[in-house]
mmCIF file of C-alpha atoms in Angstrom:
data_model
loop_
_atom_site.group_PDB
_atom_site.id
_atom_site.type_symbol
_atom_site.label_atom_id
_atom_site.label_comp_id
_atom_site.label_asym_id
_atom_site.label_seq_id
_atom_site.Cartn_x
_atom_site.Cartn_y
_atom_site.Cartn_z
ATOM 1 C CA UNK A 193 28.768 -0.881 -17.388
ATOM 2 C CA UNK A 194 26.192 -0.493 -14.682
ATOM 3 C CA UNK A 195 22.771 -2.562 -14.926
ATOM 4 C CA UNK A 196 19.491 -1.062 -16.071
ATOM 5 C CA UNK A 197 18.190 -1.250 -12.436
ATOM 6 C CA UNK A 198 21.213 0.253 -10.592
ATOM 7 C CA UNK A 199 20.293 2.015 -7.305
ATOM 8 C CA UNK A 200 16.659 0.800 -7.762
ATOM 9 C CA UNK A 201 14.708 -0.844 -4.779
ATOM 10 C CA UNK A 202 12.204 -3.425 -5.781
ATOM 11 C CA UNK A 203 9.650 -5.390 -3.665
ATOM 12 C CA UNK A 204 8.831 -8.775 -5.679
ATOM 13 C CA UNK A 205 5.807 -11.068 -4.753
ATOM 14 C CA UNK A 206 5.150 -14.623 -5.949
ATOM 15 C CA UNK A 207 8.616 -16.229 -5.803
ATOM 16 C CA UNK A 208 7.343 -20.057 -4.929
ATOM 17 C CA UNK A 209 9.812 -22.139 -7.154
ATOM 18 C CA UNK A 210 12.898 -21.734 -9.260
ATOM 19 C CA UNK A 211 10.549 -22.383 -12.238
ATOM 20 C CA UNK A 212 8.387 -19.252 -11.440
ATOM 21 C CA UNK A 213 8.574 -16.164 -13.468
ATOM 22 C CA UNK A 214 8.910 -14.029 -10.458
ATOM 23 C CA UNK A 215 12.127 -15.884 -9.316
ATOM 24 C CA UNK A 216 13.727 -14.973 -12.608
ATOM 25 C CA UNK A 217 12.590 -11.407 -12.259
ATOM 26 C CA UNK A 218 14.311 -11.142 -8.807
ATOM 27 C CA UNK A 219 17.316 -12.796 -10.074
ATOM 28 C CA UNK A 220 17.492 -10.692 -13.020
ATOM 29 C CA UNK A 221 16.820 -7.511 -10.992
ATOM 30 C CA UNK A 222 19.706 -8.289 -8.686
ATOM 31 C CA UNK A 223 22.112 -8.797 -11.662
ATOM 32 C CA UNK A 224 20.928 -5.622 -13.000
ATOM 33 C CA UNK A 225 22.049 -3.628 -9.743
ATOM 34 C CA UNK A 226 18.655 -3.626 -7.912
ATOM 35 C CA UNK A 227 18.118 -4.075 -4.087
ATOM 36 C CA UNK A 228 15.197 -6.440 -3.719
ATOM 37 C CA UNK A 229 12.891 -7.781 -0.910
ATOM 38 C CA UNK A 230 10.578 -10.770 -1.421
ATOM 39 C CA UNK A 231 7.034 -11.191 0.054
ATOM 40 C CA UNK A 232 5.606 -14.696 0.557
ATOM 41 C CA UNK A 233 2.528 -16.476 1.744
ATOM 42 C CA UNK A 234 1.329 -19.008 3.073
ATOM 43 C CA UNK A 235 4.813 -20.512 3.477
ATOM 44 C CA UNK A 236 7.571 -17.751 3.901
ATOM 45 C CA UNK A 237 10.033 -20.661 4.661
ATOM 46 C CA UNK A 238 9.506 -22.136 1.020
ATOM 47 C CA UNK A 239 10.393 -18.763 -0.472
ATOM 48 C CA UNK A 240 13.415 -18.359 1.905
ATOM 49 C CA UNK A 241 14.855 -21.601 0.768
ATOM 50 C CA UNK A 242 14.333 -20.640 -2.968
ATOM 51 C CA UNK A 243 15.792 -17.257 -2.316
ATOM 52 C CA UNK A 244 19.270 -18.680 -1.135
ATOM 53 C CA UNK A 245 19.538 -19.377 -5.033
ATOM 54 C CA UNK A 246 19.464 -15.975 -5.896
ATOM 55 C CA UNK A 247 22.962 -14.080 -6.683
ATOM 56 C CA UNK A 248 22.695 -12.236 -3.430
ATOM 57 C CA UNK A 249 20.922 -12.681 0.017
ATOM 58 C CA UNK A 250 17.497 -11.061 0.383
ATOM 59 C CA UNK A 251 14.905 -10.757 2.988
ATOM 60 C CA UNK A 252 11.379 -12.270 2.857
ATOM 61 C CA UNK A 253 8.240 -10.823 4.398
ATOM 62 C CA UNK A 254 4.998 -12.732 5.179
ATOM 63 C CA UNK A 255 2.294 -10.927 3.142
ATOM 64 C CA UNK A 256 -1.289 -12.139 2.698
ATOM 65 C CA UNK A 257 -2.452 -9.564 0.214
ATOM 66 C CA UNK A 258 -6.100 -10.205 1.436
ATOM 67 C CA UNK A 259 -5.063 -9.533 5.167
ATOM 68 C CA UNK A 260 -5.442 -5.761 6.129
ATOM 69 C CA UNK A 261 -2.986 -6.076 9.102
ATOM 70 C CA UNK A 262 -0.415 -7.709 6.980
ATOM 71 C CA UNK A 263 -0.890 -4.683 4.394
ATOM 72 C CA UNK A 264 -0.808 -2.166 7.089
ATOM 73 C CA UNK A 265 2.685 -3.125 8.366
ATOM 74 C CA UNK A 266 4.344 -3.836 5.029
ATOM 75 C CA UNK A 267 5.490 -0.092 4.320
ATOM 76 C CA UNK A 268 7.036 -0.196 7.907
ATOM 77 C CA UNK A 269 8.835 -3.525 7.338
ATOM 78 C CA UNK A 270 10.148 -2.532 3.868
ATOM 79 C CA UNK A 271 11.084 0.705 4.800
ATOM 80 C CA UNK A 272 13.305 -0.691 7.440
ATOM 81 C CA UNK A 273 14.874 -2.866 5.159
ATOM 82 C CA UNK A 274 15.484 -0.729 2.026
ATOM 83 C CA UNK A 275 14.352 2.856 3.080
ATOM 84 C CA UNK A 276 12.080 3.317 0.002
ATOM 85 C CA UNK A 277 10.947 1.768 -3.061
ATOM 86 C CA UNK A 278 11.145 2.183 -6.829
ATOM 87 C CA UNK A 279 9.417 -0.615 -7.984
ATOM 88 C CA UNK A 280 6.666 -3.254 -7.238
ATOM 89 C CA UNK A 281 6.095 -6.605 -9.061
ATOM 90 C CA UNK A 282 2.638 -8.231 -8.447
ATOM 91 C CA UNK A 283 3.089 -11.923 -9.149
ATOM 92 C CA UNK A 284 -0.044 -13.253 -7.367
ATOM 93 C CA UNK A 285 -2.947 -15.377 -8.520
ATOM 94 C CA UNK A 286 -5.203 -17.764 -7.104
ATOM 95 C CA UNK A 287 -8.598 -19.466 -7.637
ATOM 96 C CA UNK A 288 -10.223 -22.373 -5.559
ATOM 97 C CA UNK A 289 -10.331 -25.728 -7.491
ATOM 98 C CA UNK A 290 -14.090 -25.394 -8.095
ATOM 99 C CA UNK A 291 -13.344 -22.206 -10.226
ATOM 100 C CA UNK A 292 -11.110 -24.118 -12.694
ATOM 101 C CA UNK A 293 -11.067 -27.175 -14.996
ATOM 102 C CA UNK A 294 -14.332 -26.872 -16.926
ATOM 103 C CA UNK A 295 -16.573 -26.038 -14.024
ATOM 104 C CA UNK A 296 -17.339 -22.270 -15.167
ATOM 105 C CA UNK A 297 -21.002 -22.644 -15.219
ATOM 106 C CA UNK A 298 -21.047 -24.359 -11.848
ATOM 107 C CA UNK A 299 -18.798 -22.228 -9.840
ATOM 108 C CA UNK A 300 -20.277 -20.661 -6.589
ATOM 109 C CA UNK A 301 -19.756 -16.903 -6.168
ATOM 110 C CA UNK A 302 -17.774 -17.387 -2.850
ATOM 111 C CA UNK A 303 -15.083 -19.204 -5.076
ATOM 112 C CA UNK A 304 -15.404 -16.314 -7.793
ATOM 113 C CA UNK A 305 -14.942 -13.714 -5.112
ATOM 114 C CA UNK A 306 -11.834 -15.385 -3.738
ATOM 115 C CA UNK A 307 -10.354 -15.399 -7.268
ATOM 116 C CA UNK A 308 -10.946 -11.651 -7.869
ATOM 117 C CA UNK A 309 -9.779 -10.594 -4.425
ATOM 118 C CA UNK A 310 -6.345 -12.428 -4.511
ATOM 119 C CA UNK A 311 -5.886 -12.063 -8.525
ATOM 120 C CA UNK A 312 -7.082 -8.704 -9.224
ATOM 121 C CA UNK A 313 -8.052 -6.372 -6.337
ATOM 122 C CA UNK A 314 -4.771 -7.157 -4.695
ATOM 123 C CA UNK A 315 -2.869 -5.185 -7.373
ATOM 124 C CA UNK A 316 -4.464 -2.174 -6.051
ATOM 125 C CA UNK A 317 -4.242 -2.965 -2.350
ATOM 126 C CA UNK A 318 -0.504 -3.909 -2.657
ATOM 127 C CA UNK A 319 0.416 -0.843 -4.680
ATOM 128 C CA UNK A 320 -1.547 1.391 -1.917
ATOM 129 C CA UNK A 321 0.216 -0.265 0.850
ATOM 130 C CA UNK A 322 3.574 0.335 -1.068
ATOM 131 C CA UNK A 323 2.674 3.938 -1.888
ATOM 132 C CA UNK A 324 4.277 5.638 0.981
ATOM 133 C CA UNK A 325 7.580 4.473 0.084
ATOM 134 C CA UNK A 326 7.274 5.436 -3.540
ATOM 135 C CA UNK A 327 7.863 9.197 -2.888
ATOM 136 C CA UNK A 328 9.953 9.763 -6.148
ATOM 137 C CA UNK A 329 7.608 7.873 -8.660
ATOM 138 C CA UNK A 330 8.264 4.374 -9.768
ATOM 139 C CA UNK A 331 7.232 1.365 -11.664
ATOM 140 C CA UNK A 332 4.363 -1.241 -10.761
ATOM 141 C CA UNK A 333 4.538 -4.377 -12.915
ATOM 142 C CA UNK A 334 1.940 -7.294 -12.752
ATOM 143 C CA UNK A 335 1.493 -10.507 -14.710
ATOM 144 C CA UNK A 336 -1.529 -11.219 -16.458
ATOM 145 C CA UNK A 337 -2.554 -14.304 -19.082
ATOM 146 C CA UNK A 338 -4.275 -12.653 -22.153
ATOM 147 C CA UNK A 339 -7.676 -11.921 -21.063
ATOM 148 C CA UNK A 340 -9.049 -11.366 -24.504
ATOM 149 C CA UNK A 341 -9.888 -14.950 -24.858
ATOM 150 C CA UNK A 342 -11.710 -17.712 -23.224
ATOM 151 C CA UNK A 343 -8.989 -20.416 -22.595
ATOM 152 C CA UNK A 344 -9.645 -24.142 -22.086
ATOM 153 C CA UNK A 345 -9.776 -25.040 -18.338
ATOM 154 C CA UNK A 346 -8.977 -21.435 -17.152
ATOM 155 C CA UNK A 347 -12.609 -20.535 -16.399
ATOM 156 C CA UNK A 348 -12.825 -17.790 -13.605
ATOM 157 C CA UNK A 349 -9.162 -17.124 -13.727
ATOM 158 C CA UNK A 350 -10.028 -15.670 -17.023
ATOM 159 C CA UNK A 351 -12.479 -12.856 -15.737
ATOM 160 C CA UNK A 352 -10.019 -12.496 -12.732
ATOM 161 C CA UNK A 353 -7.218 -11.579 -15.190
ATOM 162 C CA UNK A 354 -9.734 -9.370 -17.217
ATOM 163 C CA UNK A 355 -10.422 -7.455 -13.847
ATOM 164 C CA UNK A 356 -6.567 -7.327 -13.374
ATOM 165 C CA UNK A 357 -6.025 -5.786 -16.867
ATOM 166 C CA UNK A 358 -8.814 -3.266 -16.158
ATOM 167 C CA UNK A 359 -7.404 -2.363 -12.550
ATOM 168 C CA UNK A 360 -4.041 -1.773 -14.068
ATOM 169 C CA UNK A 361 -5.429 0.775 -16.339
ATOM 170 C CA UNK A 362 -7.325 2.780 -13.602
ATOM 171 C CA UNK A 363 -4.318 2.727 -11.435
ATOM 172 C CA UNK A 364 -2.199 3.909 -14.462
ATOM 173 C CA UNK A 365 -4.880 6.692 -14.636
ATOM 174 C CA UNK A 366 -4.817 7.730 -10.962
ATOM 175 C CA UNK A 367 -1.215 7.350 -10.137
ATOM 176 C CA UNK A 368 0.261 9.109 -13.213
ATOM 177 C CA UNK A 369 0.376 12.284 -11.295
ATOM 178 C CA UNK A 370 2.665 10.788 -8.907
ATOM 179 C CA UNK A 371 4.829 9.660 -11.590
ATOM 180 C CA UNK A 372 4.195 6.011 -10.901
ATOM 181 C CA UNK A 373 3.914 3.866 -14.081
ATOM 182 C CA UNK A 374 1.594 0.878 -13.902
ATOM 183 C CA UNK A 375 1.984 -2.125 -16.654
ATOM 184 C CA UNK A 376 1.440 -5.630 -17.104
ATOM 185 C CA UNK A 377 3.344 -8.527 -18.857
ATOM 186 C CA UNK A 378 1.058 -10.854 -20.488
ATOM 187 C CA UNK A 379 3.247 -13.932 -20.454
ATOM 188 C CA UNK A 380 2.696 -17.403 -22.444
ATOM 189 C CA UNK A 381 2.452 -20.389 -20.438
ATOM 190 C CA UNK A 382 5.099 -21.637 -18.086
ATOM 191 C CA UNK A 383 5.204 -24.963 -16.121
ATOM 192 C CA UNK A 384 5.187 -23.166 -12.739
ATOM 193 C CA UNK A 385 3.386 -24.160 -9.630
ATOM 194 C CA UNK A 386 0.546 -21.899 -10.441
ATOM 195 C CA UNK A 387 0.081 -23.756 -13.812
ATOM 196 C CA UNK A 388 0.266 -27.023 -12.214
ATOM 197 C CA UNK A 389 -2.757 -25.858 -10.090
ATOM 198 C CA UNK A 390 -5.008 -25.757 -13.303
ATOM 199 C CA UNK A 391 -6.609 -29.064 -14.211
ATOM 200 C CA UNK A 392 -5.875 -29.803 -17.935
ATOM 201 C CA UNK A 393 -3.052 -27.123 -18.023
ATOM 202 C CA UNK A 394 -1.459 -29.204 -20.809
ATOM 203 C CA UNK A 395 -4.566 -28.740 -23.177
ATOM 204 C CA UNK A 396 -4.106 -24.943 -22.848
ATOM 205 C CA UNK A 397 -0.497 -24.957 -23.340
ATOM 206 C CA UNK A 398 -0.589 -27.153 -26.380
ATOM 207 C CA UNK A 399 -2.133 -24.084 -28.387
ATOM 208 C CA UNK A 400 1.402 -22.692 -28.390
ATOM 209 C CA UNK A 401 2.805 -25.665 -30.330
ATOM 210 C CA UNK A 402 0.755 -24.853 -33.226
ATOM 211 C CA UNK A 403 0.020 -21.069 -33.288
ATOM 212 C CA UNK A 404 2.980 -19.121 -31.603
ATOM 213 C CA UNK A 405 5.266 -17.588 -34.410
ATOM 214 C CA UNK A 406 8.338 -17.950 -32.137
ATOM 215 C CA UNK A 407 9.035 -21.117 -30.741
ATOM 216 C CA UNK A 408 7.808 -21.241 -27.201
ATOM 217 C CA UNK A 409 9.397 -23.158 -24.386
ATOM 218 C CA UNK A 410 7.138 -23.853 -21.209
ATOM 219 C CA UNK A 411 10.295 -24.426 -19.245
ATOM 220 C CA UNK A 412 11.914 -21.069 -19.689
ATOM 221 C CA UNK A 413 10.375 -18.421 -17.572
ATOM 222 C CA UNK A 414 13.497 -15.860 -18.383
ATOM 223 C CA UNK A 415 11.836 -14.046 -21.413
ATOM 224 C CA UNK A 416 9.057 -12.919 -19.035
ATOM 225 C CA UNK A 417 11.287 -11.912 -16.338
ATOM 226 C CA UNK A 418 13.325 -9.771 -18.796
ATOM 227 C CA UNK A 419 10.022 -8.118 -19.580
ATOM 228 C CA UNK A 420 9.299 -7.145 -16.097
ATOM 229 C CA UNK A 421 12.893 -6.091 -15.355
ATOM 230 C CA UNK A 422 12.639 -3.991 -18.523
ATOM 231 C CA UNK A 423 9.396 -2.104 -17.380
ATOM 232 C CA UNK A 424 10.801 -1.550 -13.977
ATOM 233 C CA UNK A 425 13.698 0.231 -15.508
ATOM 234 C CA UNK A 426 13.794 3.935 -16.836
ATOM 235 C CA UNK A 427 13.854 2.688 -20.527
ATOM 236 C CA UNK A 428 10.100 2.957 -20.405
ATOM 237 C CA UNK A 429 9.780 6.310 -18.836
ATOM 238 C CA UNK A 430 6.410 7.336 -20.697
ATOM 239 C CA UNK A 431 4.678 4.006 -21.017
ATOM 240 C CA UNK A 432 1.855 3.312 -18.417
ATOM 241 C CA UNK A 433 -1.468 1.522 -18.691
ATOM 242 C CA UNK A 434 0.109 -0.906 -21.020
ATOM 243 C CA UNK A 435 0.160 -4.658 -21.471
ATOM 244 C CA UNK A 436 3.446 -6.152 -23.058
ATOM 245 C CA UNK A 437 2.929 -9.552 -24.557
ATOM 246 C CA UNK A 438 5.810 -11.969 -24.088
ATOM 247 C CA UNK A 439 4.153 -14.936 -25.412
ATOM 248 C CA UNK A 440 6.041 -15.810 -28.707
ATOM 249 C CA UNK A 441 3.638 -13.561 -30.716
ATOM 250 C CA UNK A 442 0.505 -15.858 -30.166
ATOM 251 C CA UNK A 443 -1.964 -12.953 -29.352
ATOM 252 C CA UNK A 444 -1.371 -11.489 -32.973
ATOM 253 C CA UNK A 445 -2.296 -14.885 -34.588
ATOM 254 C CA UNK A 446 -6.165 -15.760 -35.103
ATOM 255 C CA UNK A 447 -5.749 -19.336 -36.153
#
């Protein structure tokens, strides 16, 4: 029996550690039949080492999503390797330290601008860089952390994720005519490298211990990875502009 991504070609960003959601999305995508290519920044060699733990060898391309030169060459590099694309996974987020950890009211605009550029605008710029390779339509899947609420310690990453979620809706509007679906997975907290960069992350994550209807495991990125793979597949052919929660159900619980 073939996998749900059999014959699909997928570009995946954000594979930094084996504990990252993007790594598990890449692993599951390969197991489900996809050919994949990875991007990395600022240390492609780190991603290359992690990529050796995937079921099949895969190429790693250096990509800084704030660098127009990198974005401009991306389609050619990916096209040489895969010929085209059927899916793109955006797993990129960054905020300077002074934009996190309870410093919300004192963060300078320069740091806010960096967070917005890397974490939100890059969904559009990455997708547009890949668009020439998606001639037959496809699926763009990003990762968010529920931006309906103000989370402890998360500070300007919250507004950045809100911008990401709005960007996803507008992309869904404008790319639908090319049969490109744009959706997000809203994942619960995972003990990844990105999480470790948030001061007081344990305080934020502890909310899941008491409010999540389903037991939540900080050490298990696979459920979110499965959500990404499902949205990359043809099993959601008419779903776009959507946010699918893979958070143990916490988003539905008031207190």
